[in-house]
């Protein structure tokens, strides 16, 4: 167990508990368990290749200007509008349901960043999930597993992205995020929310420019 006074920074091993004392209040929070722990370096020329991807969600809630699956990949982290994606608030989602991205081409991927919904102060961000990728839609490789994630913040401005590097660079056209555990409910229904998805990637032929038609 690791104890940190207010203002201190503490790095804990996965699965440890961190006790944070702030004034008269003490909060005990378990550190998330995230794999891989050793990741490949992301080259300087990598870009967010998730922008413009096709998005397919097994459960979704649409509210114009606030929630839409397409807002996940618009390349702009949500603010007062275009908050991101939410699962349905009217029907319980299926267990272990997923969000799939189909990229515009096969890219070499180095990592993924999942951004909680800022205007919700991170509420609804899944507490456990897996990320798998595939180049052909048939053969899949799990590149990230995470559990015990708590993305809630005191204020919207304190929301932090979850940055996950991959153990090695991998070619992919499809990216599948499976939500394993929820962290929030609305009207008695488990709800998941993600603000933005970013993928650090490069063209397979490094140094070549995309063809503009």
PDB file of C-alpha atoms in Angstrom:
ATOM      1  CA  UNK A   1       0.000   0.000   0.000  1.00  0.00           C
ATOM      2  CA  UNK A   2       1.304   3.456  -0.910  1.00  0.00           C
ATOM      3  CA  UNK A   3       0.413   6.603   0.982  1.00  0.00           C
ATOM      4  CA  UNK A   4       0.715  10.055  -0.579  1.00  0.00           C
ATOM      5  CA  UNK A   5       0.208  13.408   1.090  1.00  0.00           C
ATOM      6  CA  UNK A   6      -1.734  16.068  -0.818  1.00  0.00           C
ATOM      7  CA  UNK A   7       0.478  17.634  -3.448  1.00  0.00           C
ATOM      8  CA  UNK A   8       2.854  14.685  -3.653  1.00  0.00           C
ATOM      9  CA  UNK A   9       3.124  12.476  -6.710  1.00  0.00           C
ATOM     10  CA  UNK A  10       3.156   8.737  -6.181  1.00  0.00           C
ATOM     11  CA  UNK A  11       3.839   5.984  -8.686  1.00  0.00           C
ATOM     12  CA  UNK A  12       2.371   2.644  -7.678  1.00  0.00           C
ATOM     13  CA  UNK A  13       2.697  -0.792  -9.139  1.00  0.00           C
ATOM     14  CA  UNK A  14      -0.352  -2.184 -10.952  1.00  0.00           C
ATOM     15  CA  UNK A  15      -2.862  -3.569  -8.484  1.00  0.00           C
ATOM     16  CA  UNK A  16      -1.485  -1.615  -5.495  1.00  0.00           C
ATOM     17  CA  UNK A  17      -3.673   0.674  -3.436  1.00  0.00           C
ATOM     18  CA  UNK A  18      -2.935   4.392  -3.202  1.00  0.00           C
ATOM     19  CA  UNK A  19      -4.205   6.329  -0.184  1.00  0.00           C
ATOM     20  CA  UNK A  20      -4.493  10.054  -0.817  1.00  0.00           C
ATOM     21  CA  UNK A  21      -4.980  12.349   2.165  1.00  0.00           C
ATOM     22  CA  UNK A  22      -6.549  15.724   1.357  1.00  0.00           C
ATOM     23  CA  UNK A  23      -7.512  17.815   4.362  1.00  0.00           C
ATOM     24  CA  UNK A  24      -9.741  15.719   6.590  1.00  0.00           C
ATOM     25  CA  UNK A  25     -10.701  13.276   3.849  1.00  0.00           C
ATOM     26  CA  UNK A  26      -8.887  10.089   2.917  1.00  0.00           C
ATOM     27  CA  UNK A  27      -9.541   8.289  -0.344  1.00  0.00           C
ATOM     28  CA  UNK A  28      -8.317   4.764  -1.076  1.00  0.00           C
ATOM     29  CA  UNK A  29      -8.061   3.994  -4.769  1.00  0.00           C
ATOM     30  CA  UNK A  30      -6.694   0.819  -6.311  1.00  0.00           C
ATOM     31  CA  UNK A  31      -4.298   1.360  -9.163  1.00  0.00           C
ATOM     32  CA  UNK A  32      -5.513  -0.022 -12.516  1.00  0.00           C
ATOM     33  CA  UNK A  33      -4.031  -3.200 -13.940  1.00  0.00           C
ATOM     34  CA  UNK A  34      -2.979  -2.497 -17.514  1.00  0.00           C
ATOM     35  CA  UNK A  35      -1.082  -4.646 -20.013  1.00  0.00           C
ATOM     36  CA  UNK A  36       1.327  -4.346 -21.688  1.00  0.00           C
ATOM     37  CA  UNK A  37       3.643  -2.657 -19.209  1.00  0.00           C
ATOM     38  CA  UNK A  38       6.542  -2.361 -21.666  1.00  0.00           C
ATOM     39  CA  UNK A  39       5.665  -0.632 -24.913  1.00  0.00           C
ATOM     40  CA  UNK A  40       7.222   0.188 -28.262  1.00  0.00           C
ATOM     41  CA  UNK A  41       8.424   3.735 -28.942  1.00  0.00           C
ATOM     42  CA  UNK A  42       6.113   5.870 -31.066  1.00  0.00           C
ATOM     43  CA  UNK A  43       7.972   7.550 -33.949  1.00  0.00           C
ATOM     44  CA  UNK A  44       7.877  11.321 -34.253  1.00  0.00           C
ATOM     45  CA  UNK A  45       6.143  11.095 -37.634  1.00  0.00           C
ATOM     46  CA  UNK A  46       3.177   9.082 -36.312  1.00  0.00           C
ATOM     47  CA  UNK A  47      -0.234  10.730 -36.684  1.00  0.00           C
ATOM     48  CA  UNK A  48      -3.744  10.053 -35.446  1.00  0.00           C
ATOM     49  CA  UNK A  49      -4.944   7.585 -38.084  1.00  0.00           C
ATOM     50  CA  UNK A  50      -8.328   7.110 -36.387  1.00  0.00           C
ATOM     51  CA  UNK A  51      -9.637  10.373 -37.849  1.00  0.00           C
ATOM     52  CA  UNK A  52     -12.468   9.695 -40.257  1.00  0.00           C
ATOM     53  CA  UNK A  53     -12.680   5.966 -39.506  1.00  0.00           C
ATOM     54  CA  UNK A  54     -16.016   4.187 -39.775  1.00  0.00           C
ATOM     55  CA  UNK A  55     -17.457   3.461 -36.326  1.00  0.00           C
ATOM     56  CA  UNK A  56     -19.775   0.587 -35.409  1.00  0.00           C
ATOM     57  CA  UNK A  57     -21.112   0.375 -31.840  1.00  0.00           C
ATOM     58  CA  UNK A  58     -23.240  -2.438 -30.437  1.00  0.00           C
ATOM     59  CA  UNK A  59     -25.062   0.104 -28.281  1.00  0.00           C
ATOM     60  CA  UNK A  60     -25.397   3.830 -28.808  1.00  0.00           C
ATOM     61  CA  UNK A  61     -27.256   6.892 -27.646  1.00  0.00           C
ATOM     62  CA  UNK A  62     -27.668   9.729 -30.145  1.00  0.00           C
ATOM     63  CA  UNK A  63     -28.172  13.314 -29.059  1.00  0.00           C
ATOM     64  CA  UNK A  64     -27.467  15.860 -31.757  1.00  0.00           C
ATOM     65  CA  UNK A  65     -24.433  17.975 -30.969  1.00  0.00           C
ATOM     66  CA  UNK A  66     -23.521  15.954 -27.884  1.00  0.00           C
ATOM     67  CA  UNK A  67     -23.381  12.180 -28.424  1.00  0.00           C
ATOM     68  CA  UNK A  68     -22.752  10.366 -31.685  1.00  0.00           C
ATOM     69  CA  UNK A  69     -20.304   7.528 -32.487  1.00  0.00           C
ATOM     70  CA  UNK A  70     -18.751   9.665 -35.245  1.00  0.00           C
ATOM     71  CA  UNK A  71     -17.591  12.181 -32.621  1.00  0.00           C
ATOM     72  CA  UNK A  72     -15.137   9.544 -31.401  1.00  0.00           C
ATOM     73  CA  UNK A  73     -13.006   9.950 -34.507  1.00  0.00           C
ATOM     74  CA  UNK A  74     -13.454  13.578 -35.560  1.00  0.00           C
ATOM     75  CA  UNK A  75      -9.938  14.434 -34.423  1.00  0.00           C
ATOM     76  CA  UNK A  76     -11.158  17.046 -31.925  1.00  0.00           C
ATOM     77  CA  UNK A  77     -11.293  16.284 -28.224  1.00  0.00           C
ATOM     78  CA  UNK A  78     -14.787  17.144 -27.045  1.00  0.00           C
ATOM     79  CA  UNK A  79     -15.586  20.343 -25.221  1.00  0.00           C
ATOM     80  CA  UNK A  80     -18.909  22.128 -24.948  1.00  0.00           C
ATOM     81  CA  UNK A  81     -20.226  20.185 -27.944  1.00  0.00           C
ATOM     82  CA  UNK A  82     -19.569  16.848 -29.664  1.00  0.00           C
ATOM     83  CA  UNK A  83     -18.872  15.162 -26.359  1.00  0.00           C
ATOM     84  CA  UNK A  84     -18.319  11.701 -27.835  1.00  0.00           C
ATOM     85  CA  UNK A  85     -20.065   8.324 -27.674  1.00  0.00           C
ATOM     86  CA  UNK A  86     -22.483   6.921 -25.102  1.00  0.00           C
ATOM     87  CA  UNK A  87     -24.137   3.556 -24.896  1.00  0.00           C
ATOM     88  CA  UNK A  88     -27.938   3.516 -24.787  1.00  0.00           C
ATOM     89  CA  UNK A  89     -29.564   5.103 -21.736  1.00  0.00           C
ATOM     90  CA  UNK A  90     -32.890   3.366 -22.476  1.00  0.00           C
ATOM     91  CA  UNK A  91     -31.866  -0.268 -22.938  1.00  0.00           C
ATOM     92  CA  UNK A  92     -29.291  -2.304 -21.062  1.00  0.00           C
ATOM     93  CA  UNK A  93     -26.331  -2.984 -23.382  1.00  0.00           C
ATOM     94  CA  UNK A  94     -25.214  -6.560 -24.079  1.00  0.00           C
ATOM     95  CA  UNK A  95     -22.397  -7.889 -21.922  1.00  0.00           C
ATOM     96  CA  UNK A  96     -18.901  -7.615 -23.377  1.00  0.00           C
ATOM     97  CA  UNK A  97     -20.142  -5.409 -26.191  1.00  0.00           C
ATOM     98  CA  UNK A  98     -17.749  -3.605 -28.468  1.00  0.00           C
ATOM     99  CA  UNK A  99     -16.990  -0.549 -30.546  1.00  0.00           C
ATOM    100  CA  UNK A 100     -15.253  -1.272 -33.847  1.00  0.00           C
ATOM    101  CA  UNK A 101     -13.280   1.154 -35.961  1.00  0.00           C
ATOM    102  CA  UNK A 102     -12.599   0.420 -39.618  1.00  0.00           C
ATOM    103  CA  UNK A 103      -9.683   2.592 -40.691  1.00  0.00           C
ATOM    104  CA  UNK A 104      -9.303   4.165 -44.117  1.00  0.00           C
ATOM    105  CA  UNK A 105      -6.328   1.891 -44.884  1.00  0.00           C
ATOM    106  CA  UNK A 106      -4.018  -0.619 -43.244  1.00  0.00           C
ATOM    107  CA  UNK A 107      -1.679   1.292 -40.951  1.00  0.00           C
ATOM    108  CA  UNK A 108       1.164   0.371 -38.651  1.00  0.00           C
ATOM    109  CA  UNK A 109      -0.158   1.108 -35.171  1.00  0.00           C
ATOM    110  CA  UNK A 110       1.882   1.896 -32.066  1.00  0.00           C
ATOM    111  CA  UNK A 111      -0.740   2.747 -29.475  1.00  0.00           C
ATOM    112  CA  UNK A 112      -4.223   3.962 -28.651  1.00  0.00           C
ATOM    113  CA  UNK A 113      -5.495   6.860 -26.554  1.00  0.00           C
ATOM    114  CA  UNK A 114      -8.973   6.737 -25.039  1.00  0.00           C
ATOM    115  CA  UNK A 115     -10.291  10.066 -23.808  1.00  0.00           C
ATOM    116  CA  UNK A 116     -13.080  10.186 -21.201  1.00  0.00           C
ATOM    117  CA  UNK A 117     -15.989  12.553 -21.856  1.00  0.00           C
ATOM    118  CA  UNK A 118     -14.733  15.877 -20.570  1.00  0.00           C
ATOM    119  CA  UNK A 119     -18.090  17.505 -19.844  1.00  0.00           C
ATOM    120  CA  UNK A 120     -19.104  14.459 -17.768  1.00  0.00           C
ATOM    121  CA  UNK A 121     -15.882  14.776 -15.735  1.00  0.00           C
ATOM    122  CA  UNK A 122     -14.959  11.269 -16.845  1.00  0.00           C
ATOM    123  CA  UNK A 123     -18.110   9.618 -15.488  1.00  0.00           C
ATOM    124  CA  UNK A 124     -19.159   6.582 -17.491  1.00  0.00           C
ATOM    125  CA  UNK A 125     -15.680   5.722 -18.747  1.00  0.00           C
ATOM    126  CA  UNK A 126     -15.472   1.909 -18.648  1.00  0.00           C
ATOM    127  CA  UNK A 127     -13.566   0.436 -15.722  1.00  0.00           C
ATOM    128  CA  UNK A 128     -12.385  -2.599 -17.690  1.00  0.00           C
ATOM    129  CA  UNK A 129     -11.843  -3.094 -21.408  1.00  0.00           C
ATOM    130  CA  UNK A 130      -9.766  -4.831 -24.053  1.00  0.00           C
ATOM    131  CA  UNK A 131      -8.430  -3.580 -27.366  1.00  0.00           C
ATOM    132  CA  UNK A 132      -7.777  -5.965 -30.260  1.00  0.00           C
ATOM    133  CA  UNK A 133      -6.622  -5.221 -33.803  1.00  0.00           C
ATOM    134  CA  UNK A 134      -6.688  -7.046 -37.116  1.00  0.00           C
ATOM    135  CA  UNK A 135      -5.433  -6.474 -40.634  1.00  0.00           C
ATOM    136  CA  UNK A 136      -7.998  -8.766 -42.287  1.00  0.00           C
ATOM    137  CA  UNK A 137     -10.954  -8.978 -39.888  1.00  0.00           C
ATOM    138  CA  UNK A 138     -10.263 -12.680 -39.281  1.00  0.00           C
ATOM    139  CA  UNK A 139      -7.059 -12.858 -37.278  1.00  0.00           C
ATOM    140  CA  UNK A 140      -7.074 -10.708 -34.152  1.00  0.00           C
ATOM    141  CA  UNK A 141      -4.365  -9.695 -31.704  1.00  0.00           C
ATOM    142  CA  UNK A 142      -5.193  -8.325 -28.254  1.00  0.00           C
ATOM    143  CA  UNK A 143      -2.948  -5.300 -27.734  1.00  0.00           C
ATOM    144  CA  UNK A 144      -4.355  -3.776 -24.519  1.00  0.00           C
ATOM    145  CA  UNK A 145      -6.137  -5.146 -21.446  1.00  0.00           C
ATOM    146  CA  UNK A 146      -7.197  -2.834 -18.639  1.00  0.00           C
ATOM    147  CA  UNK A 147      -9.123  -3.294 -15.408  1.00  0.00           C
ATOM    148  CA  UNK A 148      -9.698  -1.254 -12.290  1.00  0.00           C
ATOM    149  CA  UNK A 149      -9.708   1.983 -14.313  1.00  0.00           C
ATOM    150  CA  UNK A 150     -11.181   5.039 -12.579  1.00  0.00           C
ATOM    151  CA  UNK A 151     -11.281   8.015 -14.959  1.00  0.00           C
ATOM    152  CA  UNK A 152     -13.546  10.231 -12.861  1.00  0.00           C
ATOM    153  CA  UNK A 153     -12.208  13.695 -12.100  1.00  0.00           C
ATOM    154  CA  UNK A 154     -13.282  16.473  -9.755  1.00  0.00           C
ATOM    155  CA  UNK A 155     -13.887  18.889 -12.648  1.00  0.00           C
ATOM    156  CA  UNK A 156     -14.072  18.600 -16.460  1.00  0.00           C
ATOM    157  CA  UNK A 157     -10.733  20.373 -16.824  1.00  0.00           C
ATOM    158  CA  UNK A 158      -9.042  17.671 -14.740  1.00  0.00           C
ATOM    159  CA  UNK A 159     -10.077  14.797 -17.007  1.00  0.00           C
ATOM    160  CA  UNK A 160      -7.029  12.844 -18.203  1.00  0.00           C
ATOM    161  CA  UNK A 161      -6.709  10.663 -21.335  1.00  0.00           C
ATOM    162  CA  UNK A 162      -5.807   6.994 -21.014  1.00  0.00           C
ATOM    163  CA  UNK A 163      -2.723   6.472 -23.183  1.00  0.00           C
ATOM    164  CA  UNK A 164      -1.924   2.847 -24.032  1.00  0.00           C
ATOM    165  CA  UNK A 165       1.187   1.865 -25.951  1.00  0.00           C
ATOM    166  CA  UNK A 166       1.433  -1.484 -27.720  1.00  0.00           C
ATOM    167  CA  UNK A 167       4.130  -4.063 -26.991  1.00  0.00           C
ATOM    168  CA  UNK A 168       5.169  -3.838 -30.634  1.00  0.00           C
ATOM    169  CA  UNK A 169       4.060  -2.050 -33.779  1.00  0.00           C
ATOM    170  CA  UNK A 170       1.335  -3.959 -35.580  1.00  0.00           C
ATOM    171  CA  UNK A 171      -0.415  -3.623 -38.949  1.00  0.00           C
ATOM    172  CA  UNK A 172      -4.162  -3.097 -38.657  1.00  0.00           C
ATOM    173  CA  UNK A 173      -7.265  -2.082 -40.562  1.00  0.00           C
ATOM    174  CA  UNK A 174      -9.729  -2.940 -37.783  1.00  0.00           C
ATOM    175  CA  UNK A 175      -9.656  -1.877 -34.128  1.00  0.00           C
ATOM    176  CA  UNK A 176     -12.110  -3.428 -31.670  1.00  0.00           C
ATOM    177  CA  UNK A 177     -12.671  -2.093 -28.143  1.00  0.00           C
ATOM    178  CA  UNK A 178     -14.578  -4.518 -25.918  1.00  0.00           C
ATOM    179  CA  UNK A 179     -16.111  -3.055 -22.774  1.00  0.00           C
ATOM    180  CA  UNK A 180     -15.884  -5.593 -19.965  1.00  0.00           C
ATOM    181  CA  UNK A 181     -17.062  -3.586 -16.946  1.00  0.00           C
ATOM    182  CA  UNK A 182     -19.082  -0.400 -16.454  1.00  0.00           C
ATOM    183  CA  UNK A 183     -18.519   2.389 -13.956  1.00  0.00           C
ATOM    184  CA  UNK A 184     -21.803   4.311 -14.093  1.00  0.00           C
ATOM    185  CA  UNK A 185     -25.548   3.855 -14.251  1.00  0.00           C
ATOM    186  CA  UNK A 186     -28.368   6.066 -15.512  1.00  0.00           C
ATOM    187  CA  UNK A 187     -32.011   5.290 -14.785  1.00  0.00           C
ATOM    188  CA  UNK A 188     -30.806   1.986 -13.338  1.00  0.00           C
ATOM    189  CA  UNK A 189     -29.086   1.038 -16.614  1.00  0.00           C
ATOM    190  CA  UNK A 190     -25.344   0.505 -16.912  1.00  0.00           C
ATOM    191  CA  UNK A 191     -23.920   3.194 -19.188  1.00  0.00           C
ATOM    192  CA  UNK A 192     -20.528   3.578 -20.848  1.00  0.00           C
ATOM    193  CA  UNK A 193     -19.130   6.764 -22.368  1.00  0.00           C
ATOM    194  CA  UNK A 194     -15.937   7.555 -24.275  1.00  0.00           C
ATOM    195  CA  UNK A 195     -15.102  11.006 -25.590  1.00  0.00           C
ATOM    196  CA  UNK A 196     -12.473  10.358 -28.238  1.00  0.00           C
ATOM    197  CA  UNK A 197     -10.368   7.562 -29.690  1.00  0.00           C
ATOM    198  CA  UNK A 198      -6.935   8.324 -31.105  1.00  0.00           C
ATOM    199  CA  UNK A 199      -4.561   5.872 -32.787  1.00  0.00           C
ATOM    200  CA  UNK A 200      -0.860   6.574 -33.182  1.00  0.00           C
ATOM    201  CA  UNK A 201       0.042   5.170 -36.576  1.00  0.00           C
ATOM    202  CA  UNK A 202       2.058   5.494 -39.749  1.00  0.00           C
ATOM    203  CA  UNK A 203       1.643   4.500 -43.369  1.00  0.00           C
ATOM    204  CA  UNK A 204       3.060   1.071 -44.137  1.00  0.00           C
ATOM    205  CA  UNK A 205       5.462   2.578 -46.655  1.00  0.00           C
ATOM    206  CA  UNK A 206       7.239   4.970 -44.324  1.00  0.00           C
ATOM    207  CA  UNK A 207       8.145   8.201 -46.028  1.00  0.00           C
ATOM    208  CA  UNK A 208       5.533   7.897 -48.756  1.00  0.00           C
ATOM    209  CA  UNK A 209       2.664  10.345 -49.018  1.00  0.00           C
ATOM    210  CA  UNK A 210      -0.965   9.224 -49.291  1.00  0.00           C
ATOM    211  CA  UNK A 211      -2.473   9.353 -52.737  1.00  0.00           C
ATOM    212  CA  UNK A 212      -4.856  12.287 -53.104  1.00  0.00           C
ATOM    213  CA  UNK A 213      -7.650  11.684 -55.609  1.00  0.00           C
TER     214      UNK A 213
END
